PDB file of C-alpha atoms in Angstrom:
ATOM      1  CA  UNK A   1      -7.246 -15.646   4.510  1.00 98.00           C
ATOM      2  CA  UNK A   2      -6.561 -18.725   2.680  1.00 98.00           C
ATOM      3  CA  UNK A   3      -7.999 -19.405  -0.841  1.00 98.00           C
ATOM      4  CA  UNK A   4     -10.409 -22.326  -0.921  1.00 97.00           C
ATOM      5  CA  UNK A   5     -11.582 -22.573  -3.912  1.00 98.00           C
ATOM      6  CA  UNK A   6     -11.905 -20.470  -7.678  1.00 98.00           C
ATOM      7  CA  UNK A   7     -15.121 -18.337  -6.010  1.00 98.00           C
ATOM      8  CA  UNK A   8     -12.498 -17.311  -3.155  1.00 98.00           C
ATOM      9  CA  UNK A   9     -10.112 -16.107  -6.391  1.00 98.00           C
ATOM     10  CA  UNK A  10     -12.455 -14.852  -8.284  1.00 98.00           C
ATOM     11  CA  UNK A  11     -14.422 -12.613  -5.624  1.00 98.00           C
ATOM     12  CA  UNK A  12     -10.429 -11.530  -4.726  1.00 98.00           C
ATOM     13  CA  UNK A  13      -9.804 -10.728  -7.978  1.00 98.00           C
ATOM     14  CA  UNK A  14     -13.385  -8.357  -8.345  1.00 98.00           C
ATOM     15  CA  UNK A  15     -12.368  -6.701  -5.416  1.00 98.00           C
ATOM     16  CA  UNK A  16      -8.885  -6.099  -6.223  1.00 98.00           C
ATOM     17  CA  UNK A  17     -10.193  -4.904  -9.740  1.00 98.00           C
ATOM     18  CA  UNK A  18     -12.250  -2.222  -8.099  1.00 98.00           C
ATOM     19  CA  UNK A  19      -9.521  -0.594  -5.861  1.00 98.00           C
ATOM     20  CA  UNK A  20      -6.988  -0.247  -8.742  1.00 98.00           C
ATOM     21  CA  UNK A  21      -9.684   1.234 -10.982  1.00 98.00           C
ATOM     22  CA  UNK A  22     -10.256   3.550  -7.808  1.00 98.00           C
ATOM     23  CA  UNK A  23      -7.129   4.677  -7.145  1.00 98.00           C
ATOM     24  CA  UNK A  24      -6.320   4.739 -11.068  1.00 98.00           C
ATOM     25  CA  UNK A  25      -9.425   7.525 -11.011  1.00 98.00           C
ATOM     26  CA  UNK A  26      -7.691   9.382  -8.427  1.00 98.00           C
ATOM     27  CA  UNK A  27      -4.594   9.880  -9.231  1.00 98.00           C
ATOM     28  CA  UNK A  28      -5.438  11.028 -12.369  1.00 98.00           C
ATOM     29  CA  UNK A  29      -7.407  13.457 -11.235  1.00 98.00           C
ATOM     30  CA  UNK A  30      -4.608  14.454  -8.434  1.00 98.00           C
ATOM     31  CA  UNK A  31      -3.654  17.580 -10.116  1.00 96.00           C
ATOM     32  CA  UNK A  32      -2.424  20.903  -7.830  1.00 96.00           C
ATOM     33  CA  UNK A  33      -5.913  22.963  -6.919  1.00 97.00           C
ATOM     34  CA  UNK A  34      -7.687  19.616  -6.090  1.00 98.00           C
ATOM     35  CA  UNK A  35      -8.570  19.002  -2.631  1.00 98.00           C
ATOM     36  CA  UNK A  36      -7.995  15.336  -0.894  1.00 98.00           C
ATOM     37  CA  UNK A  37     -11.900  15.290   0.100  1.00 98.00           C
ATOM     38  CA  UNK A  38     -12.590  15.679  -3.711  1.00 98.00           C
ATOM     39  CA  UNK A  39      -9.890  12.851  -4.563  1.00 98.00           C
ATOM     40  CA  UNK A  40     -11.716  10.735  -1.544  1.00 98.00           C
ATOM     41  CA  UNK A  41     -15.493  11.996  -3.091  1.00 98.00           C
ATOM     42  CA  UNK A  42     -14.604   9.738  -6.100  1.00 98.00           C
ATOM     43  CA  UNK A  43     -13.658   6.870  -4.421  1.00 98.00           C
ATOM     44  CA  UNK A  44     -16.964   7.006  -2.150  1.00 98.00           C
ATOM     45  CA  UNK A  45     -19.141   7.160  -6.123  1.00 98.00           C
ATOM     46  CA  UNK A  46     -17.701   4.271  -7.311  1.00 98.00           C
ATOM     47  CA  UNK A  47     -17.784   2.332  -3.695  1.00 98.00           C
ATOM     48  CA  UNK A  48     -21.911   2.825  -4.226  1.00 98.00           C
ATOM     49  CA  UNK A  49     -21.757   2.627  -7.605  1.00 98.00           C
ATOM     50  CA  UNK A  50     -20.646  -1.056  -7.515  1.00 98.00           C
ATOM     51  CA  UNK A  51     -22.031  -2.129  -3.957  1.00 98.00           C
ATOM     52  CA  UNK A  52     -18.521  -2.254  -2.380  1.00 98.00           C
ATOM     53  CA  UNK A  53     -17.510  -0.464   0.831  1.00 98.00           C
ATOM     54  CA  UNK A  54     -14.668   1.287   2.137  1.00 98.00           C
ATOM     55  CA  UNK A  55     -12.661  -1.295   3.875  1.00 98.00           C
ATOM     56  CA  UNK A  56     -11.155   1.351   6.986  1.00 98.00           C
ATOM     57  CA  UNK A  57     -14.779   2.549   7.189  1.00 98.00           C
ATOM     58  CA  UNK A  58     -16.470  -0.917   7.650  1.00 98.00           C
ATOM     59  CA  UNK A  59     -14.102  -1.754   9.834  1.00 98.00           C
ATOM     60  CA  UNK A  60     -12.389   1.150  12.090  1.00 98.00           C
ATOM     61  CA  UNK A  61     -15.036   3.868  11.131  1.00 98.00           C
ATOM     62  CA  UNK A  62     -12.002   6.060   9.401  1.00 98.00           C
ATOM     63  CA  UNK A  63     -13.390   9.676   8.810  1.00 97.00           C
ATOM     64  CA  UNK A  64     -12.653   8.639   5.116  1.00 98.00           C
ATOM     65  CA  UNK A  65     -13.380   6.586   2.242  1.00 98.00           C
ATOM     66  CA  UNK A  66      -9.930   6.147   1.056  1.00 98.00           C
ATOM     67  CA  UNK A  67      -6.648   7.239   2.957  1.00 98.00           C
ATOM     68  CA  UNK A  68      -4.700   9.970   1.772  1.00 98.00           C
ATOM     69  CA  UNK A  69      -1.206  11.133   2.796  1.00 98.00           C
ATOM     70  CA  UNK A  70       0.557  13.978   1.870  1.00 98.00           C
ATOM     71  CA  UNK A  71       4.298  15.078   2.234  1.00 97.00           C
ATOM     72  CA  UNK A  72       5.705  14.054   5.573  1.00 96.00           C
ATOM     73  CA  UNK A  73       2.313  12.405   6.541  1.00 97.00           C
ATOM     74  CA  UNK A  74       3.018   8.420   5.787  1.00 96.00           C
ATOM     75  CA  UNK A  75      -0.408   6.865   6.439  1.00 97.00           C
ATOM     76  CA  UNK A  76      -3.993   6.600   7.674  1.00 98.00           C
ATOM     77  CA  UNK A  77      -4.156  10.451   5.989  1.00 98.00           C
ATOM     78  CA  UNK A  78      -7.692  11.574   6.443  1.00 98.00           C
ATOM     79  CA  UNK A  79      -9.138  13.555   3.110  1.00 98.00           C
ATOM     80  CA  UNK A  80      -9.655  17.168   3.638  1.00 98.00           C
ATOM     81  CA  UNK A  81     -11.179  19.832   1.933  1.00 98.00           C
ATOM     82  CA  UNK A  82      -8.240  21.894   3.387  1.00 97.00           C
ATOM     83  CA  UNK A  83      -6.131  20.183   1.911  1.00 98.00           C
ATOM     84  CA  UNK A  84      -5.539  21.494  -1.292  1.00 98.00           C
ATOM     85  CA  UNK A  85      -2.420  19.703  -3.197  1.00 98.00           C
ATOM     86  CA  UNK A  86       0.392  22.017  -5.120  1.00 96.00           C
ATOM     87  CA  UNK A  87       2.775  20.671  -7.759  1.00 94.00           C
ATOM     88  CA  UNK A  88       5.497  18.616  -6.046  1.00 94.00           C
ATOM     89  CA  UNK A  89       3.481  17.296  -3.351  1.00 96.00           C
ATOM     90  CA  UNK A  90       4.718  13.605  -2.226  1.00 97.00           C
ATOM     91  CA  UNK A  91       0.923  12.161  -2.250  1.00 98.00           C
ATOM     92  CA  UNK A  92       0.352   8.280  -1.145  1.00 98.00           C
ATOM     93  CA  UNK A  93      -3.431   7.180  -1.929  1.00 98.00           C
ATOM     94  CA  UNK A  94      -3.989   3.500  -0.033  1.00 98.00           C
ATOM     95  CA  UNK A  95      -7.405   1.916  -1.675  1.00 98.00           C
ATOM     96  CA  UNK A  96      -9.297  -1.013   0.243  1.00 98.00           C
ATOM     97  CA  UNK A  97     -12.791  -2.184  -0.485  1.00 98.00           C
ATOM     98  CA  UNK A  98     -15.069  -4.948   0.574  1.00 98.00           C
ATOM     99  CA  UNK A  99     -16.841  -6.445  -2.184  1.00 98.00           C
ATOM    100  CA  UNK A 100     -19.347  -9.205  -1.689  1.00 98.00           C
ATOM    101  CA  UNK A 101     -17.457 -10.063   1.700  1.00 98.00           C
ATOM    102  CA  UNK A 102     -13.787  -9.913  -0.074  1.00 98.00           C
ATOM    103  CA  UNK A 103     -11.403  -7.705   0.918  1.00 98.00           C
ATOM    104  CA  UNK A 104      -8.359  -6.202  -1.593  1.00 98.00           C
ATOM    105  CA  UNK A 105      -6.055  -3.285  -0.302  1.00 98.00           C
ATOM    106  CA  UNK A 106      -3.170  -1.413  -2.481  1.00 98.00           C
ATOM    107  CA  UNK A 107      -1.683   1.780  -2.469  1.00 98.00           C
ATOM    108  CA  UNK A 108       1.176   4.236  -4.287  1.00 98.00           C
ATOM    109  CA  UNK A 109       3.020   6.662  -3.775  1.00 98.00           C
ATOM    110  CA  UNK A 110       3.576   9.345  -6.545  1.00 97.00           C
ATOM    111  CA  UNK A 111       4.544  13.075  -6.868  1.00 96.00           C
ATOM    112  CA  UNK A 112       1.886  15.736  -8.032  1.00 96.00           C
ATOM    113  CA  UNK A 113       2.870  17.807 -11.431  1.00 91.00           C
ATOM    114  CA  UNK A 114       5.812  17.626 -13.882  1.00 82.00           C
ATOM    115  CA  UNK A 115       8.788  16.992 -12.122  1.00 74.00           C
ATOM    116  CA  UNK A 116      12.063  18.844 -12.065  1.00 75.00           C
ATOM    117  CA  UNK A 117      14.609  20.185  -9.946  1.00 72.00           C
ATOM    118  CA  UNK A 118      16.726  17.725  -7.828  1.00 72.00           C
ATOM    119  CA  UNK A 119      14.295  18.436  -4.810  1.00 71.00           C
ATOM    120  CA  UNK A 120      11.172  16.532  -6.776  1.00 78.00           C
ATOM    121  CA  UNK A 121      13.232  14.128  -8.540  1.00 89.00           C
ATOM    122  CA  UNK A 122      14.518  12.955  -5.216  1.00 93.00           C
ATOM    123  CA  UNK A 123      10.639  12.384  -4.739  1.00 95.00           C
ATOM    124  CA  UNK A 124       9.905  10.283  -7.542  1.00 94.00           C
ATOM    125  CA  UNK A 125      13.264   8.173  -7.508  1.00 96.00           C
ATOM    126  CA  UNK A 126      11.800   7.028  -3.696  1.00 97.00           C
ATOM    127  CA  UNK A 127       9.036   6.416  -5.392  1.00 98.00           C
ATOM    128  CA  UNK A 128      10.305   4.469  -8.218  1.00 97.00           C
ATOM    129  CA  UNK A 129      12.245   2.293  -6.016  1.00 98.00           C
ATOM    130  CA  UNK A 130       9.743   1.427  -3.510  1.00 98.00           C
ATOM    131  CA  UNK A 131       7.635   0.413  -6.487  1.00 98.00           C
ATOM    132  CA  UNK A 132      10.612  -1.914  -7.181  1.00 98.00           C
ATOM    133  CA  UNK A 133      10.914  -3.230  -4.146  1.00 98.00           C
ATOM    134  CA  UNK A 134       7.449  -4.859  -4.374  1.00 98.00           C
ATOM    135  CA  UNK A 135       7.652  -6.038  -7.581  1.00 98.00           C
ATOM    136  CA  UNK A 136      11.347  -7.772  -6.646  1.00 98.00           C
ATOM    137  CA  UNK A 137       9.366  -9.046  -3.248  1.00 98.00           C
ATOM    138  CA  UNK A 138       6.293 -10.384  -5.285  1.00 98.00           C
ATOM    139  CA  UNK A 139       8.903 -12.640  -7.730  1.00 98.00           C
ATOM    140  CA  UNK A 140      10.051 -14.459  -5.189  1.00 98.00           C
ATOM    141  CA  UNK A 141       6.773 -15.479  -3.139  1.00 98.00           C
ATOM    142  CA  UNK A 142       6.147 -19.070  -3.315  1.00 98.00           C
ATOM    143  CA  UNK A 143       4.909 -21.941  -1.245  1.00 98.00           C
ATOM    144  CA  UNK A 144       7.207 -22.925   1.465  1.00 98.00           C
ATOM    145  CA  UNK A 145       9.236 -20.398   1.416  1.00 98.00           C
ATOM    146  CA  UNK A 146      10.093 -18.117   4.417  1.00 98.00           C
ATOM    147  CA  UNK A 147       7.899 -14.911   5.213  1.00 98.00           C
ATOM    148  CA  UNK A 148      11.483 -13.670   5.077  1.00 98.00           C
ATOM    149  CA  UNK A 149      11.917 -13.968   1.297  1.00 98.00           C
ATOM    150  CA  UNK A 150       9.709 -10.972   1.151  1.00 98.00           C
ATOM    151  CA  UNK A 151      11.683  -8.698   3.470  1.00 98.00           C
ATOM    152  CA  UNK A 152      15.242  -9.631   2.006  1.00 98.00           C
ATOM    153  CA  UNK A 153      13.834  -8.551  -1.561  1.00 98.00           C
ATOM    154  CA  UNK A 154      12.802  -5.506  -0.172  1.00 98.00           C
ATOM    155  CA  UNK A 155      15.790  -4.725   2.084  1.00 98.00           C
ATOM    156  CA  UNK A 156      18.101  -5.261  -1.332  1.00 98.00           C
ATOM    157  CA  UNK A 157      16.627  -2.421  -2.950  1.00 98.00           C
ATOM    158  CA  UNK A 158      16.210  -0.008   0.252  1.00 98.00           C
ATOM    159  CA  UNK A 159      20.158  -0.428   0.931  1.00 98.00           C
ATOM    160  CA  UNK A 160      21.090  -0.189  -2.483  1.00 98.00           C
ATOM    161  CA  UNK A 161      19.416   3.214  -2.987  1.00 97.00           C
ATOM    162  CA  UNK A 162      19.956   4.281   0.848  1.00 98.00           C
ATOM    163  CA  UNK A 163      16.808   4.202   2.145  1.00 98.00           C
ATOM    164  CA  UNK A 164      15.309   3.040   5.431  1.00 98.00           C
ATOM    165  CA  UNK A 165      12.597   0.680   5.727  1.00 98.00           C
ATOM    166  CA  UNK A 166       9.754   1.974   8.807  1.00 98.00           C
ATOM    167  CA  UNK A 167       9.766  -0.268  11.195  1.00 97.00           C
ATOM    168  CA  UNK A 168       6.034   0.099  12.815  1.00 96.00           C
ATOM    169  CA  UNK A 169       3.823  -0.231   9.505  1.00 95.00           C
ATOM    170  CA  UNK A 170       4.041  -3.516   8.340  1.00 91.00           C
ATOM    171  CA  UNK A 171       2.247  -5.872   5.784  1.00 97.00           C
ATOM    172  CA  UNK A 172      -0.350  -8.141   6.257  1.00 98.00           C
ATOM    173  CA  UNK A 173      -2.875 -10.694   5.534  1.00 98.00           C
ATOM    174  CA  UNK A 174      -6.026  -9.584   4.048  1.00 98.00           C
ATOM    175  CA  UNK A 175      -9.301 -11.492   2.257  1.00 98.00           C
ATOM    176  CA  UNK A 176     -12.068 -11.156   4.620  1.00 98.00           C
ATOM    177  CA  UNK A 177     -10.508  -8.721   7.088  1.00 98.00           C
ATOM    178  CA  UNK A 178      -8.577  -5.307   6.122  1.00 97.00           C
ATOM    179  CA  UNK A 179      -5.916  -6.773   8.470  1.00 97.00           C
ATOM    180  CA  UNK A 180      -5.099 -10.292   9.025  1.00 98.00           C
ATOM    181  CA  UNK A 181      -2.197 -12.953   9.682  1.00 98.00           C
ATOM    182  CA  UNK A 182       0.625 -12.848   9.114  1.00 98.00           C
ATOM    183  CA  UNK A 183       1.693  -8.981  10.478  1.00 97.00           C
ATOM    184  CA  UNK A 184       5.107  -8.618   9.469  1.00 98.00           C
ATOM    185  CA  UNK A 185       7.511  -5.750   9.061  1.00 97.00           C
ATOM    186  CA  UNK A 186       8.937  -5.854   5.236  1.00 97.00           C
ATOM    187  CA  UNK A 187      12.537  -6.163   5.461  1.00 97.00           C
ATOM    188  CA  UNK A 188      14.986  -8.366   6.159  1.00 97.00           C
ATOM    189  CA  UNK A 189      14.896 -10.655   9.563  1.00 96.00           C
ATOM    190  CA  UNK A 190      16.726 -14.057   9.549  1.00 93.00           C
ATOM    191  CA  UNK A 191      14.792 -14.701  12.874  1.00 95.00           C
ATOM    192  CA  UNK A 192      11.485 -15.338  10.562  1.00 96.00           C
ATOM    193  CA  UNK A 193      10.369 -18.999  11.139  1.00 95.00           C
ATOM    194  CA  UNK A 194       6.881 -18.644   9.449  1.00 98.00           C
ATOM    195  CA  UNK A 195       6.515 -19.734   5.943  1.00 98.00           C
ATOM    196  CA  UNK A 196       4.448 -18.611   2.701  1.00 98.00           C
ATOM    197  CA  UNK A 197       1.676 -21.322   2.162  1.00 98.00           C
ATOM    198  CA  UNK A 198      -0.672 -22.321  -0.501  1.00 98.00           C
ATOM    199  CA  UNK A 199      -3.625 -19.768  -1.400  1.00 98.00           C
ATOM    200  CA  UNK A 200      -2.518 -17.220   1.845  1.00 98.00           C
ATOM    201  CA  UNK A 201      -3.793 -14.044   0.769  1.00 98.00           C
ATOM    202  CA  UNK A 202      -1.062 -10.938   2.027  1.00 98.00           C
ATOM    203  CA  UNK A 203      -0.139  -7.637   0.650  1.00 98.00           C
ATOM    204  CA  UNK A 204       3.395  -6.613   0.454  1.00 98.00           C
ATOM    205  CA  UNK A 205       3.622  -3.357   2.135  1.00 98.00           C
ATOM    206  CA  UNK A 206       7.009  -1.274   2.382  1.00 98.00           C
ATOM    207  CA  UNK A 207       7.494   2.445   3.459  1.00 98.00           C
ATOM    208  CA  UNK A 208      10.910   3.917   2.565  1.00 98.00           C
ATOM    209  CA  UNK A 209      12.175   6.569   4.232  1.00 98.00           C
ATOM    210  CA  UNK A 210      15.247   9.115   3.794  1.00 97.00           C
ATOM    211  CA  UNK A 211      15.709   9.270   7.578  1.00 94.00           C
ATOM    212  CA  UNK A 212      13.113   7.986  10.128  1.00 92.00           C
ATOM    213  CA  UNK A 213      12.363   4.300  10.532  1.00 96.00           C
ATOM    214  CA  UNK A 214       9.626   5.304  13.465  1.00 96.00           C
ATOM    215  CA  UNK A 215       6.282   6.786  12.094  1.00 97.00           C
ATOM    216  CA  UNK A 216       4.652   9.255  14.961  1.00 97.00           C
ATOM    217  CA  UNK A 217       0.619   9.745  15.507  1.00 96.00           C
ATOM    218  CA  UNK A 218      -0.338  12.521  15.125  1.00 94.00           C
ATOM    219  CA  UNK A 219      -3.232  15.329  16.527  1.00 93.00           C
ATOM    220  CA  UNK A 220      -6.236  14.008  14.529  1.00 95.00           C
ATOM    221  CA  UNK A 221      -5.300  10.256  16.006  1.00 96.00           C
ATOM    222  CA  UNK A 222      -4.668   8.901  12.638  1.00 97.00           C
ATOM    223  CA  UNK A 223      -2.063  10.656  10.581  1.00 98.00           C
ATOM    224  CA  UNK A 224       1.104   9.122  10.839  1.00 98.00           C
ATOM    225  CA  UNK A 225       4.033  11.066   9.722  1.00 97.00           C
ATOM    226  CA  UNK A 226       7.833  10.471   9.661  1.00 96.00           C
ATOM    227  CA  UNK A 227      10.310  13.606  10.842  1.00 93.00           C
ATOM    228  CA  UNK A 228       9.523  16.951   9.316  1.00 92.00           C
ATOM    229  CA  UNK A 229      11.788  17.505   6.282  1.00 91.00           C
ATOM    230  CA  UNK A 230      11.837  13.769   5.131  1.00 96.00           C
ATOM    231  CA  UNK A 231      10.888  11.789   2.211  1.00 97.00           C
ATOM    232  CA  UNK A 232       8.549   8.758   2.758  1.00 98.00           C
ATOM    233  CA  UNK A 233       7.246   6.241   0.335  1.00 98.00           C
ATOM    234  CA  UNK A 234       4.562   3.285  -0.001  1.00 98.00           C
ATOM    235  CA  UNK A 235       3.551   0.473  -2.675  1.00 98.00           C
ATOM    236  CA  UNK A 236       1.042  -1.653  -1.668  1.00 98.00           C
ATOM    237  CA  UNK A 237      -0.203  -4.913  -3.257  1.00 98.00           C
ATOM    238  CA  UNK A 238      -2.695  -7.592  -2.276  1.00 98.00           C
ATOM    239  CA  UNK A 239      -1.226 -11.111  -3.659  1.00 98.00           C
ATOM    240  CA  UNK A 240      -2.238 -14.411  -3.606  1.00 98.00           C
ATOM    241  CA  UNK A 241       0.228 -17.137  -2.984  1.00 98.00           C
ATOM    242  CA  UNK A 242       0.684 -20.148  -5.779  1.00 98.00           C
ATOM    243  CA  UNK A 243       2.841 -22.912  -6.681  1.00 97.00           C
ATOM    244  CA  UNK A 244       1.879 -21.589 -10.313  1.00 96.00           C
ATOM    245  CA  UNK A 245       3.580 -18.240  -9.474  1.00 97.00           C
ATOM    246  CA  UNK A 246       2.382 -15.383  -6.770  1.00 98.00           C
ATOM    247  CA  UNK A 247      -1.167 -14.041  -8.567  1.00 98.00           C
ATOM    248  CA  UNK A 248      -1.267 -10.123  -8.040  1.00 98.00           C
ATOM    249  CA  UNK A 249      -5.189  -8.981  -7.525  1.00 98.00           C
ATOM    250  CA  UNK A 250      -4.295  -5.433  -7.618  1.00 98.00           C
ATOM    251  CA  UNK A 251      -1.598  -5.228 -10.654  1.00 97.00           C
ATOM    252  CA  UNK A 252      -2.456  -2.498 -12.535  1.00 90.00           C
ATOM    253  CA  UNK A 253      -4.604  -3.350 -16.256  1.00 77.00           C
TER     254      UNK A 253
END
C-alpha cells in the first residue's frame, strides 16, 4: 500500500495501535503454566472488543487469532491448549489486525521467566539483537533509497553477533492486505534495484538464527521451525515511509 492521504495514516496508525496493545496484553500475561490458546483467547476479546479482525484469519483462515511460536518453531505457530509454556521458553507472538479495512502486523520475540544460566541468556541476547536490527533498519528508510538499505542494516548486526539471517521468511508490504509488495528477504543483496518510495507501507521482518537459514513446514501445515536444537528470533514492525523520517505504526507507547 501507498499512503494517500492523513485518513490512510491515521486508520494505519489505529490499527497499528491495536496490535501493539494486543501483543503488549500477551506477553504480559506469558508466564510458565499459561497455555498459547489462552495467550491467543485474549487477542480474539480485544479483536471484538474494538471491531477489528485477525488479519491471518480474514485472509488464510489460520486456526488462530494471533500466531504463536515456541522454541524451535519460527512462525505461523498455531495456539494450543497443549501447549503449556515453562520458564525459558523462546516464545515469538506475531499480531496483525484489520481495522476499518487497514491492515498493521508486528511481532517479538522474547524468553518466558527470569533469565539465567548461559543457556537462556543466549536466548535473550538473540533476542536483543534482532530487536536491534530493526530499529538500525528502520533509521535508515527513506525515499529513494534502495530496498537494500534495509537488508545491509540488518545483515551488520546478524554478522557482528554471528547470527544467520532465514532466507525463506521475508518482509513485506502491508496496508490493505496482510501481505503485499515489495516481498523481500531482510539482509543484504547488492542485486536490489527496487527503491523505498513516498508513503509505501512495509514491515521490516528479520529471523535470526544460530544455525539454519532454511525454515521447514511442518505436520500441522503451518508451523515452521528451524533445526532441532537451534535458537531463532523475530522483530516485526509495520512502517510507513517519509521524507520527514520512516513513521513506525507499531512502536511500542
Amino acid at each position: 500500500m501507498t499512503v494517500e492521504s492523513e485518513q490512510d495514516v491515521q486508520g494505519l496508525l489505529a490499527c497499528g495501535r491495536l496490535v501493539r496493545r494486543v501483543f503488549e496484553r500477551m506477553r504480559a500475561a506469558a508466564r510458565a503454566g499459561v497455555t498459547t490458546a489462552q495467550l491467543d483467547a485474549l487477542a480474539s476479546a480485544e479483536f471484538a472488543r474494538t471491531g477489528a479482525t485477525s488479519a491471518p484469519q480474514h485472509f488464510y483462515d489460520f486456526p488462530g487469532a494471533t500466531c504463536i511460536s515456541v522454541n524451535e518453531a519460527a512462525a505461523h505457530g498455531i495456539p494450543s491448549p497443549d501447549c503449556r509454556l515453562r520458564n525459558g521458553d523462546l516464545v515469538n507472538i506475531d499480531v496483525s489486525a484489520v481495522l476499518n479495512g487497514y491492515v498493521a502486523d508486528m511481532g517479538e520475540s522474547f524468553v518466558v521467566g527470569p533469565v539465567s544460566g548461559g543457556k537462556l541468556r543466549a536466548r535473550e541476547r538473540i533476542c536483543r539483537a534482532v530487536k536491534q536490527a530493526v530499529q538500525l533498519a528502520i533509521d535508515e528508510i527513506r525515499p529513494g533509497r534502495s530496498l537494500n538499505v534495509i537488508g545491509d542494516a540488518v545483515q551488520r548486526v546478524a554478522d557482528r553477533h554471528s547470527y544467520r539471517i532465514v532466507e525463506n521468511l521475508g518482509s513485506h508490504g502491508v496496508g490493505r492486505n496482510i501481505h503485499e509488495e515489495p516481498s523481500y528477504i531482510p539482509r543484504r543483496n547488492p542485486k536490489e534495484r527496487r527503491q523505498l518510495t513516498e508513503g509505501l507501507v512495509l514491515t521490516v521482518e528479520p529471523f535470526f538464527t544460530t544455525g539454519s537459514v532454511w525454515v521447514e513446514e511442518a505436520g500441522d501445515g503451518w508451523t515452521l521451525s528451524t533445526a532441532p536444537g537451534e535458537l531463532i528470533a523475530q522483530c516485526e514492525q509495520t512502517v510507513i515511509v517519509r521524507s520527514a523520517g520512516p513513521l513506525v505504526v507499531t512502536a511500542a507507547a
